[in-house]
Amino acid sequence: MRLKIIGSAAGGGFPQWNCNYRLSSAARTGSSGLRPRTQSSLAVSSDGVGWILFNASPDIRQQIAQTPELQPPPDGPVRCTPIRAVVLTNADVDHIAGLLSLRERQPFALYATKEALATLEANSIFNVLDPEIVPRRTLPLAGETEICDAQGREAGVTVENFPVPGKVALYLEDKSRPEANFGSDRGDTIGVRISGATGKSVFYIPGCARIDALLRARVEGADCLLFDGTVYTDDEMIAAGVGEKTGARMGHLAMTGDAGSIAGLANANIARRVFVHINNTNPVLDENSAEHAEVRAAGWEVAHDGMELEL
């Protein structure tokens, strides 16, 4: 099973279009150790021919252009794609906006929880993906699902999805309740266990608000974990002067701190652990920084666009 991280940044990408914080500013000048990154997405294939996308970011056209495996093959028909299906982990705009760029009457299957599908159903603009051409399939919050293409042919990839602590999408928050944190454990945000014929599996959890006992037990013994690395410290965006929300308020667990992901999974038996969905204020984006070195010393890798894994 091949995996390609085609987007490793959080919403807005890196550098973010309107951000002049020191990291984005340095990335624009081509400073050493600062790689540009597009918004969060993962591509998975069991045979190197057909691919499943996990989340469809606003940068999907650029991601396809940078990933030959996702482009129409030279000997293919006039209209074709190796993308067999898209699986959504939530209805955040940076995970669903790319669906609008896949509107050219091209068959593929769309998988999501009933909560995420309800969000798409409530927004008529997503009807540009005709359900007769792009079938919408509900992911249950228990058991495994064999991912199939639009015609029902198996793609050789199985997912087991499960709710993780998170929050409702930003645009679904009730603006009349500014004091609420809009946290959710009911399936608005999910993690997925992805497996293929090799018997090995990877957990993909690009958004997570905390590590509880259930989640820790679930990832124990994992061959690979791709986990939410949005912020390094909980108050990072406030300290950077670019926002007023903590990581927790945004539904993202900090890497560091007593309740952070590094500490929370320090003793877990995980063969390979990689941070994904990294915000443009996170100092680990600078590969020459002390923070990047500390994360690596703790046994974690920092994802970048084009990073490839094999299981």
CSV table of C-alpha atoms in Angstrom, one decimal:
chain,number,residue,atom,x,y,z
A,1,MET,CA,0.0,0.0,0.0
A,2,ARG,CA,1.4,3.4,-1.1
A,3,LEU,CA,0.6,6.6,0.7
A,4,LYS,CA,1.5,10.1,-0.5
A,5,ILE,CA,0.9,13.2,1.7
A,6,ILE,CA,-0.1,15.6,-1.0
A,7,GLY,CA,-1.0,18.4,1.4
A,8,SER,CA,0.7,18.7,4.8
A,9,ALA,CA,-0.4,22.2,6.0
A,10,ALA,CA,-3.5,23.3,7.9
A,11,GLY,CA,-6.1,25.7,6.5
A,12,GLY,CA,-4.6,28.5,4.5
A,13,GLY,CA,-1.5,26.5,3.5
A,14,PHE,CA,2.1,27.7,4.0
A,15,PRO,CA,2.8,30.5,3.4
A,16,GLN,CA,-0.8,31.6,3.9
A,17,TRP,CA,-1.8,34.2,1.2
A,18,ASN,CA,-2.4,37.0,3.7
A,19,CYS,CA,0.0,36.1,6.5
A,20,ASN,CA,3.1,38.2,7.1
A,21,TYR,CA,4.1,36.3,10.3
A,22,ARG,CA,7.9,35.6,10.3
A,23,LEU,CA,7.5,32.0,9.0
A,24,SER,CA,5.3,32.8,6.1
A,25,SER,CA,7.4,35.9,5.3
A,26,ALA,CA,10.7,33.9,5.4
A,27,ALA,CA,9.1,31.1,3.2
A,28,ARG,CA,8.3,33.6,0.5
A,29,THR,CA,11.9,34.7,0.3
A,30,GLY,CA,13.1,31.1,-0.1
A,31,SER,CA,14.8,30.8,3.3
A,32,SER,CA,16.5,27.5,3.9
A,33,GLY,CA,14.5,24.9,5.8
A,34,LEU,CA,11.1,26.3,5.0
A,35,ARG,CA,9.2,24.3,2.5
A,36,PRO,CA,5.9,25.6,1.0
A,37,ARG,CA,3.0,23.4,1.8
A,38,THR,CA,-0.5,23.0,0.5
A,39,GLN,CA,-3.6,22.2,2.6
A,40,SER,CA,-4.2,18.9,4.2
A,41,SER,CA,-4.8,15.8,2.1
A,42,LEU,CA,-3.6,12.2,1.7
A,43,ALA,CA,-3.6,9.9,-1.3
A,44,VAL,CA,-3.6,6.1,-0.9
A,45,SER,CA,-3.3,3.3,-3.4
A,46,SER,CA,-3.2,-0.5,-3.2
A,47,ASP,CA,-1.8,-1.0,-6.7
A,48,GLY,CA,-0.2,2.3,-7.7
A,49,VAL,CA,-2.9,2.7,-10.4
A,50,GLY,CA,-6.1,3.7,-8.7
A,51,TRP,CA,-6.0,6.2,-5.8
A,52,ILE,CA,-8.2,7.2,-2.9
A,53,LEU,CA,-8.1,10.8,-1.6
A,54,PHE,CA,-8.6,11.5,2.1
A,55,ASN,CA,-10.1,15.0,2.1
A,56,ALA,CA,-10.3,17.3,-0.9
A,57,SER,CA,-8.5,20.5,0.0
A,58,PRO,CA,-8.9,23.9,-1.8
A,59,ASP,CA,-5.5,23.3,-3.3
A,60,ILE,CA,-6.5,20.0,-5.0
A,61,ARG,CA,-5.8,21.3,-8.6
A,62,GLN,CA,-2.3,22.2,-7.6
A,63,GLN,CA,-1.8,19.0,-5.7
A,64,ILE,CA,-2.9,16.9,-8.8
A,65,ALA,CA,-0.5,19.0,-10.9
A,66,GLN,CA,2.3,18.2,-8.5
A,67,THR,CA,1.5,14.5,-8.3
A,68,PRO,CA,1.8,12.5,-11.6
A,69,GLU,CA,0.1,9.5,-10.0
A,70,LEU,CA,-3.1,11.5,-9.8
A,71,GLN,CA,-3.1,12.8,-13.4
A,72,PRO,CA,-4.8,11.2,-16.4
A,73,PRO,CA,-2.5,8.5,-17.8
A,74,PRO,CA,-1.0,9.4,-21.2
A,75,ASP,CA,-2.7,6.5,-22.9
A,76,GLY,CA,-6.1,7.1,-21.2
A,77,PRO,CA,-9.3,8.3,-22.7
A,78,VAL,CA,-10.1,11.9,-23.4
A,79,ARG,CA,-11.7,12.3,-19.9
A,80,CYS,CA,-10.3,10.1,-17.1
A,81,THR,CA,-8.7,10.1,-13.7
A,82,PRO,CA,-7.0,7.6,-11.4
A,83,ILE,CA,-8.9,9.0,-8.5
A,84,ARG,CA,-11.4,6.4,-7.6
A,85,ALA,CA,-12.9,7.9,-4.4
A,86,VAL,CA,-12.7,10.7,-1.9
A,87,VAL,CA,-13.1,10.0,1.9
A,88,LEU,CA,-13.9,13.0,4.2
A,89,THR,CA,-12.7,13.1,7.8
A,90,ASN,CA,-15.0,16.1,8.5
A,91,ALA,CA,-16.8,19.0,6.8
A,92,ASP,CA,-14.2,21.7,7.5
A,93,VAL,CA,-13.9,24.0,4.5
A,94,ASP,CA,-10.2,23.1,4.0
A,95,HIS,CA,-11.3,19.4,3.6
A,96,ILE,CA,-14.4,19.8,1.3
A,97,ALA,CA,-13.8,22.9,-0.9
A,98,GLY,CA,-11.7,20.9,-3.3
A,99,LEU,CA,-14.8,18.9,-4.2
A,100,LEU,CA,-15.9,21.9,-6.3
A,101,SER,CA,-12.9,21.5,-8.5
A,102,LEU,CA,-13.8,17.9,-9.2
A,103,ARG,CA,-17.1,18.9,-10.9
A,104,GLU,CA,-16.3,18.0,-14.5
A,105,ARG,CA,-18.9,15.1,-14.6
A,106,GLN,CA,-16.1,12.6,-13.8
A,107,PRO,CA,-17.3,9.5,-11.9
A,108,PHE,CA,-15.8,8.8,-8.4
A,109,ALA,CA,-17.3,7.9,-5.1
A,110,LEU,CA,-17.7,10.2,-2.1
A,111,TYR,CA,-17.5,8.7,1.4
A,112,ALA,CA,-18.3,10.6,4.6
A,113,THR,CA,-20.2,10.4,7.9
A,114,LYS,CA,-23.9,11.3,7.9
A,115,GLU,CA,-23.0,14.5,9.7
A,116,ALA,CA,-20.6,15.6,6.9
A,117,LEU,CA,-23.0,14.4,4.1
A,118,ALA,CA,-25.8,16.4,5.8
A,119,THR,CA,-23.6,19.5,5.5
A,120,LEU,CA,-23.0,18.9,1.8
A,121,GLU,CA,-26.7,18.3,1.3
A,122,ALA,CA,-27.6,21.6,3.0
A,123,ASN,CA,-25.3,23.5,0.7
A,124,SER,CA,-26.7,23.3,-2.9
A,125,ILE,CA,-23.4,24.4,-4.5
A,126,PHE,CA,-22.2,20.9,-3.9
A,127,ASN,CA,-24.9,19.7,-6.3
A,128,VAL,CA,-22.4,20.5,-9.1
A,129,LEU,CA,-21.3,17.0,-8.2
A,130,ASP,CA,-24.3,15.1,-9.6
A,131,PRO,CA,-25.1,12.2,-7.2
A,132,GLU,CA,-25.9,10.2,-10.3
A,133,ILE,CA,-22.3,10.5,-11.3
A,134,VAL,CA,-20.6,10.9,-7.9
A,135,PRO,CA,-22.5,8.7,-5.5
A,136,ARG,CA,-22.5,9.8,-1.9
A,137,ARG,CA,-21.9,6.9,0.5
A,138,THR,CA,-22.3,7.0,4.3
A,139,LEU,CA,-19.4,5.8,6.5
A,140,PRO,CA,-20.7,4.1,9.6
A,141,LEU,CA,-19.0,4.9,12.9
A,142,ALA,CA,-18.4,1.2,13.6
A,143,GLY,CA,-16.9,-1.6,11.5
A,144,GLU,CA,-14.9,-1.6,8.4
A,145,THR,CA,-15.8,-0.2,4.9
A,146,GLU,CA,-14.3,-1.5,1.7
A,147,ILE,CA,-13.8,1.5,-0.5
A,148,CYS,CA,-15.3,1.1,-4.0
A,149,ASP,CA,-15.3,3.4,-7.1
A,150,ALA,CA,-18.4,5.0,-8.5
A,151,GLN,CA,-19.3,1.7,-10.3
A,152,GLY,CA,-18.9,-0.3,-7.1
A,153,ARG,CA,-15.6,-2.0,-8.0
A,154,GLU,CA,-13.4,-2.5,-4.9
A,155,ALA,CA,-10.3,-0.3,-4.8
A,156,GLY,CA,-8.2,-2.6,-2.5
A,157,VAL,CA,-8.4,-0.2,0.4
A,158,THR,CA,-10.4,-0.7,3.6
A,159,VAL,CA,-11.2,2.0,6.2
A,160,GLU,CA,-12.4,1.8,9.7
A,161,ASN,CA,-13.5,5.2,10.9
A,162,PHE,CA,-14.2,6.3,14.4
A,163,PRO,CA,-15.2,9.6,16.1
A,164,VAL,CA,-12.4,11.6,17.7
A,165,PRO,CA,-12.6,14.6,20.0
A,166,GLY,CA,-13.0,17.6,17.8
A,167,LYS,CA,-15.5,20.4,17.0
A,168,VAL,CA,-18.1,21.4,14.5
A,169,ALA,CA,-16.9,23.2,11.4
A,170,LEU,CA,-16.2,26.9,11.9
A,171,TYR,CA,-19.0,28.0,9.5
A,172,LEU,CA,-21.5,25.9,11.5
A,173,GLU,CA,-20.8,27.6,14.8
A,174,ASP,CA,-23.6,29.5,16.4
A,175,LYS,CA,-22.5,33.1,16.3
A,176,SER,CA,-25.0,34.0,19.1
A,177,ARG,CA,-23.0,31.9,21.5
A,178,PRO,CA,-19.4,33.3,21.4
A,179,GLU,CA,-18.6,31.8,24.8
A,180,ALA,CA,-19.1,28.2,23.6
A,181,ASN,CA,-16.3,26.0,22.4
A,182,PHE,CA,-18.5,23.9,20.0
A,183,GLY,CA,-16.6,20.8,20.9
A,184,SER,CA,-18.0,17.5,19.6
A,185,ASP,CA,-17.4,13.8,20.2
A,186,ARG,CA,-20.3,12.6,18.2
A,187,GLY,CA,-18.7,12.2,14.7
A,188,ASP,CA,-18.3,15.7,13.4
A,189,THR,CA,-14.6,14.8,13.2
A,190,ILE,CA,-13.4,11.3,12.6
A,191,GLY,CA,-10.1,9.4,12.4
A,192,VAL,CA,-9.6,6.6,10.0
A,193,ARG,CA,-7.7,3.3,10.1
A,194,ILE,CA,-6.6,2.6,6.5
A,195,SER,CA,-5.5,-0.9,5.5
A,196,GLY,CA,-4.8,-3.0,2.4
A,197,ALA,CA,-3.8,-6.5,1.4
A,198,THR,CA,-0.5,-6.4,3.2
A,199,GLY,CA,-2.3,-6.5,6.6
A,200,LYS,CA,-0.5,-3.4,7.7
A,201,SER,CA,-2.4,-0.2,8.5
A,202,VAL,CA,-2.1,3.5,9.1
A,203,PHE,CA,-4.1,5.8,11.2
A,204,TYR,CA,-5.0,9.2,9.7
A,205,ILE,CA,-6.2,11.7,12.2
A,206,PRO,CA,-5.6,15.2,10.8
A,207,GLY,CA,-7.9,16.9,13.4
A,208,CYS,CA,-8.1,16.0,17.1
A,209,ALA,CA,-8.9,18.0,20.2
A,210,ARG,CA,-7.5,15.7,22.8
A,211,ILE,CA,-6.1,12.2,23.4
A,212,ASP,CA,-8.4,10.2,25.6
A,213,ALA,CA,-8.0,6.6,26.9
A,214,LEU,CA,-10.1,5.2,24.0
A,215,LEU,CA,-8.1,6.9,21.3
A,216,ARG,CA,-4.8,5.9,22.9
A,217,ALA,CA,-5.8,2.3,23.1
A,218,ARG,CA,-7.0,2.4,19.5
A,219,VAL,CA,-3.7,3.5,18.0
A,220,GLU,CA,-1.6,1.2,20.3
A,221,GLY,CA,0.5,-1.1,18.0
A,222,ALA,CA,-0.1,1.0,14.9
A,223,ASP,CA,2.3,0.6,12.0
A,224,CYS,CA,2.0,4.3,11.3
A,225,LEU,CA,0.2,7.3,12.8
A,226,LEU,CA,-0.5,10.5,10.8
A,227,PHE,CA,-1.7,12.9,13.5
A,228,ASP,CA,-2.9,16.4,14.0
A,229,GLY,CA,0.2,18.7,14.3
A,230,THR,CA,-1.6,22.1,13.9
A,231,VAL,CA,0.1,24.0,16.7
A,232,TYR,CA,3.2,23.6,18.7
A,233,THR,CA,1.8,25.3,21.8
A,234,ASP,CA,-1.8,25.9,22.6
A,235,ASP,CA,-1.6,29.7,22.6
A,236,GLU,CA,0.6,29.9,19.5
A,237,MET,CA,-1.7,31.9,17.3
A,238,ILE,CA,-2.3,34.4,20.1
A,239,ALA,CA,1.4,34.8,20.8
A,240,ALA,CA,2.1,35.3,17.1
A,241,GLY,CA,-0.5,38.1,16.9
A,242,VAL,CA,-2.5,36.4,14.1
A,243,GLY,CA,-5.6,35.3,16.0
A,244,GLU,CA,-7.5,35.2,19.3
A,245,LYS,CA,-8.2,31.5,19.6
A,246,THR,CA,-6.2,28.7,21.3
A,247,GLY,CA,-5.5,25.5,19.5
A,248,ALA,CA,-8.0,23.8,21.8
A,249,ARG,CA,-10.7,26.3,20.9
A,250,MET,CA,-10.1,25.5,17.2
A,251,GLY,CA,-10.4,21.7,17.9
A,252,HIS,CA,-6.7,21.0,17.7
A,253,LEU,CA,-4.4,19.5,20.3
A,254,ALA,CA,-1.0,21.1,20.7
A,255,MET,CA,2.1,19.1,20.1
A,256,THR,CA,3.7,20.1,23.4
A,257,GLY,CA,2.7,20.5,27.0
A,258,ASP,CA,1.5,18.0,29.7
A,259,ALA,CA,-1.7,17.4,27.7
A,260,GLY,CA,-0.1,17.6,24.3
A,261,SER,CA,0.2,14.8,21.7
A,262,ILE,CA,3.9,14.1,22.3
A,263,ALA,CA,3.4,13.5,26.0
A,264,GLY,CA,0.0,11.8,25.5
A,265,LEU,CA,1.5,9.2,23.1
A,266,ALA,CA,5.0,9.1,24.5
A,267,ASN,CA,4.8,5.5,25.7
A,268,ALA,CA,2.5,4.1,23.0
A,269,ASN,CA,3.8,1.3,20.8
A,270,ILE,CA,3.6,3.1,17.4
A,271,ALA,CA,6.2,2.1,14.7
A,272,ARG,CA,6.2,5.4,12.9
A,273,ARG,CA,4.5,8.7,13.9
A,274,VAL,CA,4.2,11.7,11.6
A,275,PHE,CA,2.7,15.2,12.3
A,276,VAL,CA,0.3,16.4,9.5
A,277,HIS,CA,-2.1,19.4,9.2
A,278,ILE,CA,0.6,21.9,10.4
A,279,ASN,CA,-0.4,25.6,10.8
A,280,ASN,CA,1.6,28.4,9.3
A,281,THR,CA,2.5,29.7,12.8
A,282,ASN,CA,4.0,26.4,13.9
A,283,PRO,CA,7.8,26.8,14.5
A,284,VAL,CA,8.4,23.1,13.5
A,285,LEU,CA,7.9,24.3,9.9
A,286,ASP,CA,11.4,25.7,10.1
A,287,GLU,CA,13.7,22.6,9.8
A,288,ASN,CA,16.6,24.6,11.3
A,289,SER,CA,14.6,25.4,14.5
A,290,ALA,CA,15.0,24.1,18.0
A,291,GLU,CA,11.4,23.1,18.0
A,292,HIS,CA,11.8,21.0,14.9
A,293,ALA,CA,14.8,19.3,16.5
A,294,GLU,CA,12.8,18.6,19.7
A,295,VAL,CA,10.0,17.0,17.8
A,296,ARG,CA,12.4,14.8,15.9
A,297,ALA,CA,14.1,13.9,19.1
A,298,ALA,CA,10.8,12.8,20.6
A,299,GLY,CA,10.4,10.3,17.7
A,300,TRP,CA,8.1,12.3,15.5
A,301,GLU,CA,8.5,13.2,11.8
A,302,VAL,CA,7.1,16.5,10.3
A,303,ALA,CA,5.2,15.9,7.1
A,304,HIS,CA,5.9,17.8,3.9
A,305,ASP,CA,4.1,17.8,0.6
A,306,GLY,CA,5.2,14.8,-1.6
A,307,MET,CA,6.2,12.7,1.4
A,308,GLU,CA,5.7,9.1,0.6
A,309,LEU,CA,5.2,6.0,2.8
A,310,GLU,CA,4.9,2.3,2.0
A,311,LEU,CA,3.2,-0.3,4.1
